[in-house]
Short mmCIF file of N, CA and C in Angstrom, two decimals:
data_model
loop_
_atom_site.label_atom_id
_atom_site.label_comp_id
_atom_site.label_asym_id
_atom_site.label_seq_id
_atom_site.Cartn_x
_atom_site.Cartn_y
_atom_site.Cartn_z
N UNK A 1 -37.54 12.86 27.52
CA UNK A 1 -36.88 11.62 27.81
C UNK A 1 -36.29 11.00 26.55
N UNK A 2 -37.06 11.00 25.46
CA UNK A 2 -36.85 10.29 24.28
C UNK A 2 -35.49 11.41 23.78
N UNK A 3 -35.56 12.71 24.05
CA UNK A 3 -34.29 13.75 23.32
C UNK A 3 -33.41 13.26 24.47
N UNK A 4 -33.17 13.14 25.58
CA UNK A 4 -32.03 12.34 26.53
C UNK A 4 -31.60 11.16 26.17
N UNK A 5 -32.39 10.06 25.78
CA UNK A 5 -32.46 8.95 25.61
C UNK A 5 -31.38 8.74 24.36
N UNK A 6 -31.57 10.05 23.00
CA UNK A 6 -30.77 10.03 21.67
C UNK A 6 -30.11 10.63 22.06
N UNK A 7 -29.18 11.47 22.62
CA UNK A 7 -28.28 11.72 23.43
C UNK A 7 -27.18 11.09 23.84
N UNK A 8 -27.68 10.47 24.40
CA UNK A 8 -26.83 9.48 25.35
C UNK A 8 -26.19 8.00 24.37
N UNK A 9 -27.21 7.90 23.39
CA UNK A 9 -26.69 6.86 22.20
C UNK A 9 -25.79 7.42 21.22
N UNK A 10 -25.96 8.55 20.91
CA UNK A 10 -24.91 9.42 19.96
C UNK A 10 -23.89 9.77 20.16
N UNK A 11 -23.64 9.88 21.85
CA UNK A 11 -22.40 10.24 22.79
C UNK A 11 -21.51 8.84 22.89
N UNK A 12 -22.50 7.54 22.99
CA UNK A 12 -21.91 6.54 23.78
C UNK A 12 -21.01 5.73 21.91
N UNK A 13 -21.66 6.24 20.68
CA UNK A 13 -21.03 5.95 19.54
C UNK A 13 -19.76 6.92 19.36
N UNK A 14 -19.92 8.16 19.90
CA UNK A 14 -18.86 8.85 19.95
C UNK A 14 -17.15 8.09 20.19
N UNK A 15 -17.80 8.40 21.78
CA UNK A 15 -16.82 7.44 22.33
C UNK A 15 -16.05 6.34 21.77
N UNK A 16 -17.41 5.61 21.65
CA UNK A 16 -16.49 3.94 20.95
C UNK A 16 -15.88 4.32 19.38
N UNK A 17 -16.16 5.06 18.82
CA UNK A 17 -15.35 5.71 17.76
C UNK A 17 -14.21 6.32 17.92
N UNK A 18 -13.67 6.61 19.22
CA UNK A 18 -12.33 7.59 19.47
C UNK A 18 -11.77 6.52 20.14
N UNK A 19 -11.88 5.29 20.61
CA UNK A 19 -11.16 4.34 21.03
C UNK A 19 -10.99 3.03 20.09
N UNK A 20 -11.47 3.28 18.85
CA UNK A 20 -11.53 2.63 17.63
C UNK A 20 -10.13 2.32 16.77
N UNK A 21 -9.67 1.40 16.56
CA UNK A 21 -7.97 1.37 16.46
C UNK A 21 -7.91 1.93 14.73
N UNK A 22 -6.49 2.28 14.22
CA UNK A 22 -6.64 3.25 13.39
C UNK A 22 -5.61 2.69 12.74
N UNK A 23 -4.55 1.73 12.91
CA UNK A 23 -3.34 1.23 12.25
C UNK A 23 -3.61 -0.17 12.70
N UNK A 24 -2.63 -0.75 11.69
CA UNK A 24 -2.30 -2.26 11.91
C UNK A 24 -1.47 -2.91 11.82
N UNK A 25 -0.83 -4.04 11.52
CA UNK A 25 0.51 -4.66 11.96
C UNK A 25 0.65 -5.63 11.41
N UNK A 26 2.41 -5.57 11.11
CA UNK A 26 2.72 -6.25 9.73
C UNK A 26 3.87 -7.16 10.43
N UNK A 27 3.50 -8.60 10.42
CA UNK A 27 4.47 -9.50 10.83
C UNK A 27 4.66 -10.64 10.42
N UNK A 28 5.58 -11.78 10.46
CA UNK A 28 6.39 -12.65 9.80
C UNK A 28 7.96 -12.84 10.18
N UNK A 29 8.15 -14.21 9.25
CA UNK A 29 9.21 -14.80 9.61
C UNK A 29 10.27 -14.90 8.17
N UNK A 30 11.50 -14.60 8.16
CA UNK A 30 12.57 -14.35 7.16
C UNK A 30 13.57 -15.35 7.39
N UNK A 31 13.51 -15.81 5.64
CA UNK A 31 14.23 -17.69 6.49
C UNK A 31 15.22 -17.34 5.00
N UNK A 32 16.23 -18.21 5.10
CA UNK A 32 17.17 -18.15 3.58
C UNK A 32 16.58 -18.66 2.49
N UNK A 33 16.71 -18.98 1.32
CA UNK A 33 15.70 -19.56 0.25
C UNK A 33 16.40 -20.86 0.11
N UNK A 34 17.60 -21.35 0.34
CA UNK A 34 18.46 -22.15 -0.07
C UNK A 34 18.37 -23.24 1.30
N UNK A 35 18.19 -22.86 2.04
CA UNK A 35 18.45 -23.85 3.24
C UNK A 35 17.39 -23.97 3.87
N UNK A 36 16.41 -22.90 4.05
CA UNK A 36 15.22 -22.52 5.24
C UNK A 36 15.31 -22.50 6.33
N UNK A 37 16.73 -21.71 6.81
CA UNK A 37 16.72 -21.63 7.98
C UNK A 37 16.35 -20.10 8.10
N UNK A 38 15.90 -19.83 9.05
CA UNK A 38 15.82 -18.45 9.78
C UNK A 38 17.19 -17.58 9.89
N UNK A 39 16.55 -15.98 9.39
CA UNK A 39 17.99 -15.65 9.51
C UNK A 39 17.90 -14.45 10.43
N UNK A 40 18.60 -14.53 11.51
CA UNK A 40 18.04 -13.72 12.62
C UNK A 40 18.94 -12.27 12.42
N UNK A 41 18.52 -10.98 12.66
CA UNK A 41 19.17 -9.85 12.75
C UNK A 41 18.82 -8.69 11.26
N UNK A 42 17.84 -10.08 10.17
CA UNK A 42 17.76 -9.12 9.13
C UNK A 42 16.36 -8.09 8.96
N UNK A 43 16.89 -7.07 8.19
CA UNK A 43 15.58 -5.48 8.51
C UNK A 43 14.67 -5.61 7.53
N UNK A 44 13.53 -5.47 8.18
CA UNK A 44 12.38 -5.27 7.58
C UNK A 44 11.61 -3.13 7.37
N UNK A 45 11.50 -3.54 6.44
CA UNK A 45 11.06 -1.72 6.66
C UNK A 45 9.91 -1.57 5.35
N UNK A 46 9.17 -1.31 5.85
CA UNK A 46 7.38 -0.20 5.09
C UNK A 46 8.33 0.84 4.45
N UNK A 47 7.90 0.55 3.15
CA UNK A 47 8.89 1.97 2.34
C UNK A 47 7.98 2.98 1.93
N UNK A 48 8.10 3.96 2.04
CA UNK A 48 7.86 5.00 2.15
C UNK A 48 7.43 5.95 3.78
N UNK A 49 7.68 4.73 4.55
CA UNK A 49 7.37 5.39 5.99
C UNK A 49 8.81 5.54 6.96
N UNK A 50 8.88 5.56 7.76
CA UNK A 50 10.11 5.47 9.25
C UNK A 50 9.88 3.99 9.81
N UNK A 51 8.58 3.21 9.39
CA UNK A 51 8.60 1.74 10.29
C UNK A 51 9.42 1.13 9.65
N UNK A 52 9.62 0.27 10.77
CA UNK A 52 10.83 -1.16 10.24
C UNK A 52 11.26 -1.84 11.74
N UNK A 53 12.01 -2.61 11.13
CA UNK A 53 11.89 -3.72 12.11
C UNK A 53 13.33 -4.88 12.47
N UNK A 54 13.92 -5.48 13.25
CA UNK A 54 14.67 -6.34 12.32
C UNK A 54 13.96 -7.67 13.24
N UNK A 55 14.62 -8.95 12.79
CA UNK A 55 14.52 -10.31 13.00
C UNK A 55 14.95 -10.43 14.79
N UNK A 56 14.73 -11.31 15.04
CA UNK A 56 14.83 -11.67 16.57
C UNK A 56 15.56 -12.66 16.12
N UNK A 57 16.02 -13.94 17.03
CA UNK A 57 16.54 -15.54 16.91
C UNK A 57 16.02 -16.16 16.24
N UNK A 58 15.15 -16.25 16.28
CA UNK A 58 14.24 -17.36 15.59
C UNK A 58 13.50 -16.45 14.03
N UNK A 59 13.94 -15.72 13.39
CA UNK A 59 13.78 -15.08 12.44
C UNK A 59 12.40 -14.26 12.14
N UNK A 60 11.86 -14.20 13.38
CA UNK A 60 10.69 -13.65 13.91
C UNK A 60 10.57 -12.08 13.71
N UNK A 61 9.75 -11.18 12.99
CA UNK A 61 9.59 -9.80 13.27
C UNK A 61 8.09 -9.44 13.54
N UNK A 62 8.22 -8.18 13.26
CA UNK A 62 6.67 -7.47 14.15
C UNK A 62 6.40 -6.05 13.72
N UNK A 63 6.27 -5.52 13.03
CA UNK A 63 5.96 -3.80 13.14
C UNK A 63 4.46 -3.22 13.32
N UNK A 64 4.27 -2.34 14.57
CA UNK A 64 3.32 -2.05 14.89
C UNK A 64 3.25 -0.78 14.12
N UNK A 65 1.66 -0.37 14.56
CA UNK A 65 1.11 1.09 13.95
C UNK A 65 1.52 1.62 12.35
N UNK A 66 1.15 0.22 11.71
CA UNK A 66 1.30 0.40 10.34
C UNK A 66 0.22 1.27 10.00
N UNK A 67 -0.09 2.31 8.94
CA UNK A 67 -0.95 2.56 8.70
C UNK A 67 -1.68 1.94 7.53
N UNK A 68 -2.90 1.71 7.60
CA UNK A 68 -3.79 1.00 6.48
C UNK A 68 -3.67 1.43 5.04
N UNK A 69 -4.13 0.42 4.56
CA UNK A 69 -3.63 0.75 3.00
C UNK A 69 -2.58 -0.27 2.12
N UNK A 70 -2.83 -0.27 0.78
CA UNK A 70 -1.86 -0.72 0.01
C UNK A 70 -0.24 -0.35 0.49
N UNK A 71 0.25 -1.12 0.42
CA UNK A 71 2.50 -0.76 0.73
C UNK A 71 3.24 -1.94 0.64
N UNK A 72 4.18 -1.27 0.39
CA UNK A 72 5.12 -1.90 0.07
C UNK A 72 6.19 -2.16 1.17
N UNK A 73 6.63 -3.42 1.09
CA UNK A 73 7.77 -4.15 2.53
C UNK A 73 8.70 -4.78 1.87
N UNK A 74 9.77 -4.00 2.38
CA UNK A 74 11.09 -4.78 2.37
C UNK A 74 12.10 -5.52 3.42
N UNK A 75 12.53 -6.62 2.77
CA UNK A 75 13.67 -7.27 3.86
C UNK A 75 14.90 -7.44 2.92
N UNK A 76 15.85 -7.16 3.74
CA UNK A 76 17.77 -7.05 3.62
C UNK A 76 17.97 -8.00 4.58
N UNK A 77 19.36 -8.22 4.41
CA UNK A 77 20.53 -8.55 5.42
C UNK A 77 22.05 -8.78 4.75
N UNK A 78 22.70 -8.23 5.17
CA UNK A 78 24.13 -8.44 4.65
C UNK A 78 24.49 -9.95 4.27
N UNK A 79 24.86 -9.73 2.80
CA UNK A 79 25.21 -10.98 2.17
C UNK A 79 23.88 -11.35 1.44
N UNK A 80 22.92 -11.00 1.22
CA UNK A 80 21.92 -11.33 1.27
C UNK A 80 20.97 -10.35 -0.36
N UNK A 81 20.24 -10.83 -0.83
CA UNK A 81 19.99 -10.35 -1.73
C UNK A 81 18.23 -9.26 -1.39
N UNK A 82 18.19 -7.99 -1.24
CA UNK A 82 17.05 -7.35 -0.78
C UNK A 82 15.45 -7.76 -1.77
N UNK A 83 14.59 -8.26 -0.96
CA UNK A 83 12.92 -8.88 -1.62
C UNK A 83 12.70 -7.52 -0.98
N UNK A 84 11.57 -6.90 -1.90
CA UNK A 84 10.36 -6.19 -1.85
C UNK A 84 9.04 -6.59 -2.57
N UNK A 85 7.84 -7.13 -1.28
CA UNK A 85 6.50 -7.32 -2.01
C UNK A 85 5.84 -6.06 -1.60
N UNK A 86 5.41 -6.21 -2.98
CA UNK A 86 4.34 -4.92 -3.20
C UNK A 86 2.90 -5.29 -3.04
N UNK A 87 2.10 -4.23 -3.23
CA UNK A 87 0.37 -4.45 -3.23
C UNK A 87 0.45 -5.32 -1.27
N UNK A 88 0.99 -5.52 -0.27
CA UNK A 88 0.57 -5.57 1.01
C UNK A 88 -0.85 -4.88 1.37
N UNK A 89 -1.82 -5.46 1.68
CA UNK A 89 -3.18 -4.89 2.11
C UNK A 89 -2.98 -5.08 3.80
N UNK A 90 -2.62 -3.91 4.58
CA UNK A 90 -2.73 -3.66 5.82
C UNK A 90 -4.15 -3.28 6.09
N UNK A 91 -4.71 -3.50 6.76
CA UNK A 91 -6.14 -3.68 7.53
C UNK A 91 -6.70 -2.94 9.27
N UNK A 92 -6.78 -1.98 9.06
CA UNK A 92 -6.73 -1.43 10.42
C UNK A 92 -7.52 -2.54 11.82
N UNK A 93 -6.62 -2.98 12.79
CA UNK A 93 -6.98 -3.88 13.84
C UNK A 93 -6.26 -5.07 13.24
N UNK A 94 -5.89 -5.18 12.55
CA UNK A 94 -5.91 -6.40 11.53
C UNK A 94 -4.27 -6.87 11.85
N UNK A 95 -3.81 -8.30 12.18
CA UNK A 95 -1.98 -8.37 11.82
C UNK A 95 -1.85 -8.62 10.71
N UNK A 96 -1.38 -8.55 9.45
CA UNK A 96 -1.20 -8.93 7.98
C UNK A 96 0.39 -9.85 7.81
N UNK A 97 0.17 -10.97 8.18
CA UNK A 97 1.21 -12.07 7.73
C UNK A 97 1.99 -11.89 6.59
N UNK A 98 3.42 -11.58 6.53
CA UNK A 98 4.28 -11.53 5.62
C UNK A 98 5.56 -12.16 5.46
N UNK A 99 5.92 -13.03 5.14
CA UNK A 99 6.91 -14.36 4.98
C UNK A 99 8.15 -13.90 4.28
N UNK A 100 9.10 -13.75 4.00
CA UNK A 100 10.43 -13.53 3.15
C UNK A 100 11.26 -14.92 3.30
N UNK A 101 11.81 -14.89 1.89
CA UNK A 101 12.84 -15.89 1.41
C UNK A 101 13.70 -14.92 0.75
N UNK A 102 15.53 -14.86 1.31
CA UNK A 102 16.03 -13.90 0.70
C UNK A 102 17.06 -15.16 0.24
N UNK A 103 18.00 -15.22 -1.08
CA UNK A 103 18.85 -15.17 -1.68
C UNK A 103 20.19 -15.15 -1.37
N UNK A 104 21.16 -15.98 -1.44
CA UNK A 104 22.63 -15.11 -0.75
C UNK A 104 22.98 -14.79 -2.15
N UNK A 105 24.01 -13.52 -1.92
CA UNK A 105 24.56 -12.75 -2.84
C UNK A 105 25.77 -12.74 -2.61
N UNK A 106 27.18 -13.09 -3.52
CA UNK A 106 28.23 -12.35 -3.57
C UNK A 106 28.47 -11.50 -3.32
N UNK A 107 29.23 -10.32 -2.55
CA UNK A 107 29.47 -9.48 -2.41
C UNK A 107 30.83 -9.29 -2.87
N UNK A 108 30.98 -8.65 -3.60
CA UNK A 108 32.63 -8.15 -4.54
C UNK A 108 33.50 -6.70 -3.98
N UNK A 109 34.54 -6.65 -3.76
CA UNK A 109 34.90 -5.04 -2.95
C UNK A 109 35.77 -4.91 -4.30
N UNK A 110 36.37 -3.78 -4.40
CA UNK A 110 37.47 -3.68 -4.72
C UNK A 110 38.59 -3.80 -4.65
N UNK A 111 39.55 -3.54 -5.84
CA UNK A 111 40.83 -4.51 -5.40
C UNK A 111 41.99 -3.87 -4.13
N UNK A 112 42.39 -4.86 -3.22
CA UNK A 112 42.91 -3.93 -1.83
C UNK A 112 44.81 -4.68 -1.75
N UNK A 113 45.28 -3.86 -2.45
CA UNK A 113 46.55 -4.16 -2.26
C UNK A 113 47.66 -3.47 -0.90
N UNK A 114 48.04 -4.24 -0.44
CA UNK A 114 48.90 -4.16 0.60
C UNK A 114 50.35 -4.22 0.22
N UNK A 115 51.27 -3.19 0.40
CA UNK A 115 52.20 -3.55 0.32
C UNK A 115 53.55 -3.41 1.48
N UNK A 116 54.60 -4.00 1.79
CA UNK A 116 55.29 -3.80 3.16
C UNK A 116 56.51 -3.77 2.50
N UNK A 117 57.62 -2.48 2.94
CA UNK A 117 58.95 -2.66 2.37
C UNK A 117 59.90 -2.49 3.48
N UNK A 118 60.89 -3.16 3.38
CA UNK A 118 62.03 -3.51 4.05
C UNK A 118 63.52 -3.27 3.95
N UNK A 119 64.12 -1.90 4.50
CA UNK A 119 65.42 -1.30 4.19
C UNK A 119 66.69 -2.43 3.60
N UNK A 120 67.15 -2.01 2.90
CA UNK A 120 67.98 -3.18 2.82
C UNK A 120 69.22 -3.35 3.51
N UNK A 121 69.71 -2.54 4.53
CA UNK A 121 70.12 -2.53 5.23
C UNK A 121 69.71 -2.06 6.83
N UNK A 122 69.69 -2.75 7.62
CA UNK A 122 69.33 -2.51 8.85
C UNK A 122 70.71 -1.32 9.81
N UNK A 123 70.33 -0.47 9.92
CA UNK A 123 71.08 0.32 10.51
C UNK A 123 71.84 0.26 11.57
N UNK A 124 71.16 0.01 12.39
CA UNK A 124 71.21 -0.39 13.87
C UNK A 124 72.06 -1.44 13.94
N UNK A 125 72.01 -2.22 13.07
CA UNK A 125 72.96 -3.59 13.40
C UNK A 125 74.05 -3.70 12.20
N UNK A 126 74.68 -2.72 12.17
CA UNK A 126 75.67 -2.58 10.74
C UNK A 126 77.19 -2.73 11.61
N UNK A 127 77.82 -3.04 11.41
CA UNK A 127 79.11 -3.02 11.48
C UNK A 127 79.97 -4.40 12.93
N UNK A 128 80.56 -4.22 13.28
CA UNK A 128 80.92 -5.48 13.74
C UNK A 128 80.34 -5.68 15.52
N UNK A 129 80.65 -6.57 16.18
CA UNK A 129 79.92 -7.14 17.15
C UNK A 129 81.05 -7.60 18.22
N UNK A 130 81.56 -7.45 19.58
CA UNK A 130 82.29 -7.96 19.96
C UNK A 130 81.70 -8.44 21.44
N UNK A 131 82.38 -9.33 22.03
CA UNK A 131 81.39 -9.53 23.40
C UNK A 131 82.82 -9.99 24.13
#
């Protein structure tokens, strides 16, 4: 009874060990630094992995099945100057709160000249006109 009894406790730790969560989740809100408004549509991404994320309306994100451990998170958005905090302690079960304030940036292109030329004589309408 007592070898059934340890059995059945070693099995039932089993179990709750294979339904034991194994990643965790990295979320926050990305606002401008200059104004504090929310800036909705900009990407969040765990570097060195495939997760990422972008902003909702309300400058809201979420990335699930982070894996635990020290990492590093970045947020972009066009016009916008890219933050990466490092040392992030993800916590398996755990959500780990992460806030961004991004910067606006100039963006500079190169120089784009257009130019339009115009016959100096029109062909079509050369010579005299009678009605």
């Amino acid at each position: 009874m007592k070898r059934m009894c340890l059995l059945f406790i070693i099995s039932l730790c089993l179990v709750s060990q294979a339904f034991a969560g194994t990643t965790g989740k990295v979320s926050g809100v990305i606002k401008d630094a200059k104004s504090g408004e929310v800036l909705p549509g900009a990407n969040v991404v765990v570097l060195g992995t495939r997760l990422g994320a972008t902003t909702d309306a309300d400058g809201n994100y979420f990335i699930l099945n982070v894996p635990p451990g020290m990492l590093e998170v970045q947020a972009s958005m066009v016009g916008y100057t890219k933050v990466t905090q490092t040392d992030v302690r993800v916590k398996i079960d755990q959500t780990t709160k992460l806030n961004f304030e991004l910067s606006e940036q100039t963006l500079e292109a190169a120089e784009i000249l257009v130019m339009a030329e115009r016959p100096p004589v029109e062909l079509d309408l050369t010579g005299s006109k009678q009605t």
